[in-house]
Structures are given as structure tokens and as C-alpha cells.
């Protein structure tokens, strides 16, 4: 039973438009939420995070939204750029290392 | 700062062979982790070490052992490799919350 779901395996967005990546979870124990970006043959790179006491965190083109009642996390990238083409993973943590759970990832493709 | 480094980058083993994957971090982080990533799957936690001298099992520990040699280094050992252990292995470290990853080791077991 998956505790964390990224329901879109891939997403295609036109350059300059907004990219929205989603992550849904079932367990209320998660209290810190992170987004990572991964290029082929490289390790994941940290992008942005949010704690459960907030509902929004912004860093440049990247904004993370947390809806605790819906157990829904999203990452907005605006405007999308060609270099944003990568696989994006959400990582949810809570209750120590036992509570570390990655989503399966969404492959974002930015079309010129 | 090199961040998190892993060696080797690639390895091919025959079934039954043993090997150790090395990981080191220079960020003075307390916690270190080993993950594997398989096609269509997220990263799955194999083992972690919350601090020097402690290690704990993650989601998929069978077939692996770990050693937290000191604060900087955390190694992953496959005693008798199996084809099911063909994967990409990532090491990570963290102080609080945010994890920083190494570049990965691509392991193939024939």
C-alpha cells in the first residue's frame, strides 16, 4: 500500500508556462516535505521544502504548496525553462528515518 | 566542499560475489543513508545511520550490511550479490531534514 503517490508518471509543458507537479499521501505522521530534481546519471538535487506548520513556501521560480486536510503537496514552477526537464520526486518525512518515503517520480518535459 | 561522494560509479558483479560501496561526506552531517532506485520506483531506504556508531534497517535491508566507520563515512556491503540487487545505489547525508545525495553507483549483477 503506497503511502505516497505521484500519480502522473510524466508531464509535458510548454516553455514559459507553469508546471504543476503533485504528490498525495495517506499518513498524517509526515511533517516535513521536500522536492528533489533528478537528471539522468546524477543524484537527486534538493529543490525546496516545507514544514507542516506552513502552507506555502517560495524560492524564486519554485513554490511548494501544502494542503494538510487534503494530504496534498504540489510544486509549481513558473516560468518553466528547458533546463527544468528532469524527474521530480517528493520526499515525505516524519517520525524519524522510519517515516522517510519517496514518491515514484514525475518526468517533466519542457517543450520549446 | 565535495559534498557527498560515492565510489565506484559503476560495477559489474557475478552472482555470489561480494563488494562494498563506499560513501563519504564532508558537511559534518550526523545522519547518513543508503537508498536503491529501480526503474519505475522511487528511492527506497536500505539502511540509515542517525549518528556515528548507530545503524538501523530501512524498508529493504535484506542482503545488505552497513558500517558507519566514522562521522564522514558510511559503507554498504553486499556479501553474496544476487541479480535482484541490480540497481542504482545512492548515498545521502543530512543534518536536520534536508538530505543531500551523492552521484550514485550503478551496480549490475549477472
PDB file of C-alpha atoms in Angstrom, chain A:
ATOM      1  CA  UNK A   1       0.000   0.000   0.000  1.00  0.00           C
ATOM      2  CA  UNK A   2       1.636   3.195  -1.194  1.00  0.00           C
ATOM      3  CA  UNK A   3       1.777   5.908   1.420  1.00  0.00           C
ATOM      4  CA  UNK A   4       2.943   8.474  -1.123  1.00  0.00           C
ATOM      5  CA  UNK A   5       1.665   8.762  -4.691  1.00  0.00           C
ATOM      6  CA  UNK A   6       2.814  10.838  -7.615  1.00  0.00           C
ATOM      7  CA  UNK A   7       0.017   9.950  -9.983  1.00  0.00           C
ATOM      8  CA  UNK A   8       1.492  11.434 -13.145  1.00  0.00           C
ATOM      9  CA  UNK A   9       4.477   9.413 -14.397  1.00  0.00           C
ATOM     10  CA  UNK A  10       5.138  12.147 -16.962  1.00  0.00           C
ATOM     11  CA  UNK A  11       4.087  15.699 -17.723  1.00  0.00           C
ATOM     12  CA  UNK A  12       4.722  17.798 -20.806  1.00  0.00           C
ATOM     13  CA  UNK A  13       4.624  21.607 -20.512  1.00  0.00           C
ATOM     14  CA  UNK A  14       5.414  24.368 -22.958  1.00  0.00           C
ATOM     15  CA  UNK A  15       8.382  26.597 -22.202  1.00  0.00           C
ATOM     16  CA  UNK A  16       7.292  29.725 -20.332  1.00  0.00           C
ATOM     17  CA  UNK A  17       4.128  28.157 -18.936  1.00  0.00           C
ATOM     18  CA  UNK A  18       3.517  26.896 -15.408  1.00  0.00           C
ATOM     19  CA  UNK A  19       4.445  23.331 -14.442  1.00  0.00           C
ATOM     20  CA  UNK A  20       2.480  21.778 -11.591  1.00  0.00           C
ATOM     21  CA  UNK A  21       3.681  18.553 -10.033  1.00  0.00           C
ATOM     22  CA  UNK A  22       1.581  16.756  -7.441  1.00  0.00           C
ATOM     23  CA  UNK A  23       2.125  14.382  -4.568  1.00  0.00           C
ATOM     24  CA  UNK A  24      -0.639  12.791  -2.460  1.00  0.00           C
ATOM     25  CA  UNK A  25      -0.144  11.000   0.821  1.00  0.00           C
ATOM     26  CA  UNK A  26      -2.200   8.996   3.275  1.00  0.00           C
ATOM     27  CA  UNK A  27      -0.333   9.159   6.579  1.00  0.00           C
ATOM     28  CA  UNK A  28      -0.768  12.149   8.876  1.00  0.00           C
ATOM     29  CA  UNK A  29       2.578  11.464  10.597  1.00  0.00           C
ATOM     30  CA  UNK A  30       4.509  13.226   7.805  1.00  0.00           C
ATOM     31  CA  UNK A  31       5.609  16.655   8.993  1.00  0.00           C
ATOM     32  CA  UNK A  32       8.355  17.764   6.605  1.00  0.00           C
ATOM     33  CA  UNK A  33       8.028  17.685   2.840  1.00  0.00           C
ATOM     34  CA  UNK A  34      10.738  18.084   0.233  1.00  0.00           C
ATOM     35  CA  UNK A  35      11.021  18.190  -3.539  1.00  0.00           C
ATOM     36  CA  UNK A  36      14.018  16.858  -5.418  1.00  0.00           C
ATOM     37  CA  UNK A  37      15.010  17.089  -9.055  1.00  0.00           C
ATOM     38  CA  UNK A  38      16.977  14.359 -10.788  1.00  0.00           C
ATOM     39  CA  UNK A  39      18.812  14.338 -14.091  1.00  0.00           C
ATOM     40  CA  UNK A  40      19.843  11.017 -15.675  1.00  0.00           C
ATOM     41  CA  UNK A  41      23.049   9.536 -14.236  1.00  0.00           C
ATOM     42  CA  UNK A  42      23.113  12.049 -11.377  1.00  0.00           C
ATOM     43  CA  UNK A  43      21.966  12.015  -7.764  1.00  0.00           C
ATOM     44  CA  UNK A  44      18.779  13.836  -6.695  1.00  0.00           C
ATOM     45  CA  UNK A  45      19.239  17.544  -6.034  1.00  0.00           C
ATOM     46  CA  UNK A  46      17.289  19.323  -3.316  1.00  0.00           C
ATOM     47  CA  UNK A  47      14.918  21.995  -4.629  1.00  0.00           C
ATOM     48  CA  UNK A  48      12.596  23.260  -1.932  1.00  0.00           C
ATOM     49  CA  UNK A  49      10.911  22.129   1.262  1.00  0.00           C
ATOM     50  CA  UNK A  50       8.021  22.958   3.548  1.00  0.00           C
ATOM     51  CA  UNK A  51       7.157  22.039   7.117  1.00  0.00           C
ATOM     52  CA  UNK A  52       3.690  21.061   8.245  1.00  0.00           C
ATOM     53  CA  UNK A  53       3.192  24.360  10.071  1.00  0.00           C
ATOM     54  CA  UNK A  54       3.164  26.245   6.751  1.00  0.00           C
ATOM     55  CA  UNK A  55       1.005  26.010   3.665  1.00  0.00           C
ATOM     56  CA  UNK A  56       3.300  27.747   1.169  1.00  0.00           C
ATOM     57  CA  UNK A  57       6.993  28.266   0.605  1.00  0.00           C
ATOM     58  CA  UNK A  58       8.531  30.149  -2.272  1.00  0.00           C
ATOM     59  CA  UNK A  59      12.051  30.245  -3.718  1.00  0.00           C
ATOM     60  CA  UNK A  60      12.467  32.060  -6.996  1.00  0.00           C
ATOM     61  CA  UNK A  61      10.580  30.220  -9.732  1.00  0.00           C
ATOM     62  CA  UNK A  62       9.658  27.387  -7.368  1.00  0.00           C
ATOM     63  CA  UNK A  63       6.711  27.375  -4.969  1.00  0.00           C
ATOM     64  CA  UNK A  64       5.610  24.458  -2.833  1.00  0.00           C
ATOM     65  CA  UNK A  65       2.051  24.261  -1.516  1.00  0.00           C
ATOM     66  CA  UNK A  66       0.849  22.006   1.289  1.00  0.00           C
ATOM     67  CA  UNK A  67      -2.810  21.202   1.889  1.00  0.00           C
ATOM     68  CA  UNK A  68      -2.791  19.164   5.096  1.00  0.00           C
ATOM     69  CA  UNK A  69      -6.521  18.495   5.192  1.00  0.00           C
ATOM     70  CA  UNK A  70      -6.397  17.033   1.671  1.00  0.00           C
ATOM     71  CA  UNK A  71      -2.981  15.435   2.287  1.00  0.00           C
ATOM     72  CA  UNK A  72      -1.755  17.006  -0.917  1.00  0.00           C
ATOM     73  CA  UNK A  73       1.586  18.546  -1.815  1.00  0.00           C
ATOM     74  CA  UNK A  74       2.338  20.386  -5.031  1.00  0.00           C
ATOM     75  CA  UNK A  75       5.294  22.052  -6.698  1.00  0.00           C
ATOM     76  CA  UNK A  76       4.758  24.975  -9.067  1.00  0.00           C
ATOM     77  CA  UNK A  77       7.470  26.055 -11.469  1.00  0.00           C
ATOM     78  CA  UNK A  78       6.880  29.309 -13.283  1.00  0.00           C
ATOM     79  CA  UNK A  79       8.005  30.147 -15.859  1.00  0.00           C
ATOM     80  CA  UNK A  80       9.136  26.692 -16.981  1.00  0.00           C
ATOM     81  CA  UNK A  81      12.518  26.540 -18.692  1.00  0.00           C
ATOM     82  CA  UNK A  82      14.191  23.832 -20.831  1.00  0.00           C
ATOM     83  CA  UNK A  83      16.651  23.066 -18.005  1.00  0.00           C
ATOM     84  CA  UNK A  84      13.692  22.085 -15.815  1.00  0.00           C
ATOM     85  CA  UNK A  85      13.265  18.887 -17.839  1.00  0.00           C
ATOM     86  CA  UNK A  86      14.054  16.181 -15.290  1.00  0.00           C
ATOM     87  CA  UNK A  87      12.405  13.694 -12.951  1.00  0.00           C
ATOM     88  CA  UNK A  88      10.887  15.256  -9.822  1.00  0.00           C
ATOM     89  CA  UNK A  89      10.473  13.318  -6.597  1.00  0.00           C
ATOM     90  CA  UNK A  90       8.635  14.284  -3.454  1.00  0.00           C
ATOM     91  CA  UNK A  91      10.162  13.086  -0.174  1.00  0.00           C
ATOM     92  CA  UNK A  92       7.980  12.980   2.903  1.00  0.00           C
ATOM     93  CA  UNK A  93       9.442  12.633   6.376  1.00  0.00           C
ATOM     94  CA  UNK A  94       8.086  12.281   9.870  1.00  0.00           C
ATOM     95  CA  UNK A  95       8.597  10.108  12.914  1.00  0.00           C
ATOM     96  CA  UNK A  96      12.318   9.633  12.314  1.00  0.00           C
ATOM     97  CA  UNK A  97      14.017   7.754   9.496  1.00  0.00           C
ATOM     98  CA  UNK A  98      11.305   5.074   9.624  1.00  0.00           C
ATOM     99  CA  UNK A  99       8.978   7.673   8.148  1.00  0.00           C
ATOM    100  CA  UNK A 100      11.096   8.517   5.104  1.00  0.00           C
ATOM    101  CA  UNK A 101       9.113   7.882   1.938  1.00  0.00           C
ATOM    102  CA  UNK A 102       9.807   8.940  -1.634  1.00  0.00           C
ATOM    103  CA  UNK A 103       7.221   9.211  -4.365  1.00  0.00           C
ATOM    104  CA  UNK A 104       7.913   7.291  -7.587  1.00  0.00           C
ATOM    105  CA  UNK A 105       8.642  10.462  -9.500  1.00  0.00           C
ATOM    106  CA  UNK A 106       7.191  12.527 -12.348  1.00  0.00           C
ATOM    107  CA  UNK A 107       9.154  13.031 -15.544  1.00  0.00           C
ATOM    108  CA  UNK A 108       8.717  16.678 -16.540  1.00  0.00           C
ATOM    109  CA  UNK A 109       9.374  17.531 -20.180  1.00  0.00           C
ATOM    110  CA  UNK A 110       9.549  21.180 -21.179  1.00  0.00           C
ATOM    111  CA  UNK A 111       8.656  21.671 -24.838  1.00  0.00           C
ATOM    112  CA  UNK A 112      10.247  24.584 -26.729  1.00  0.00           C
TER     113      UNK A 112
END
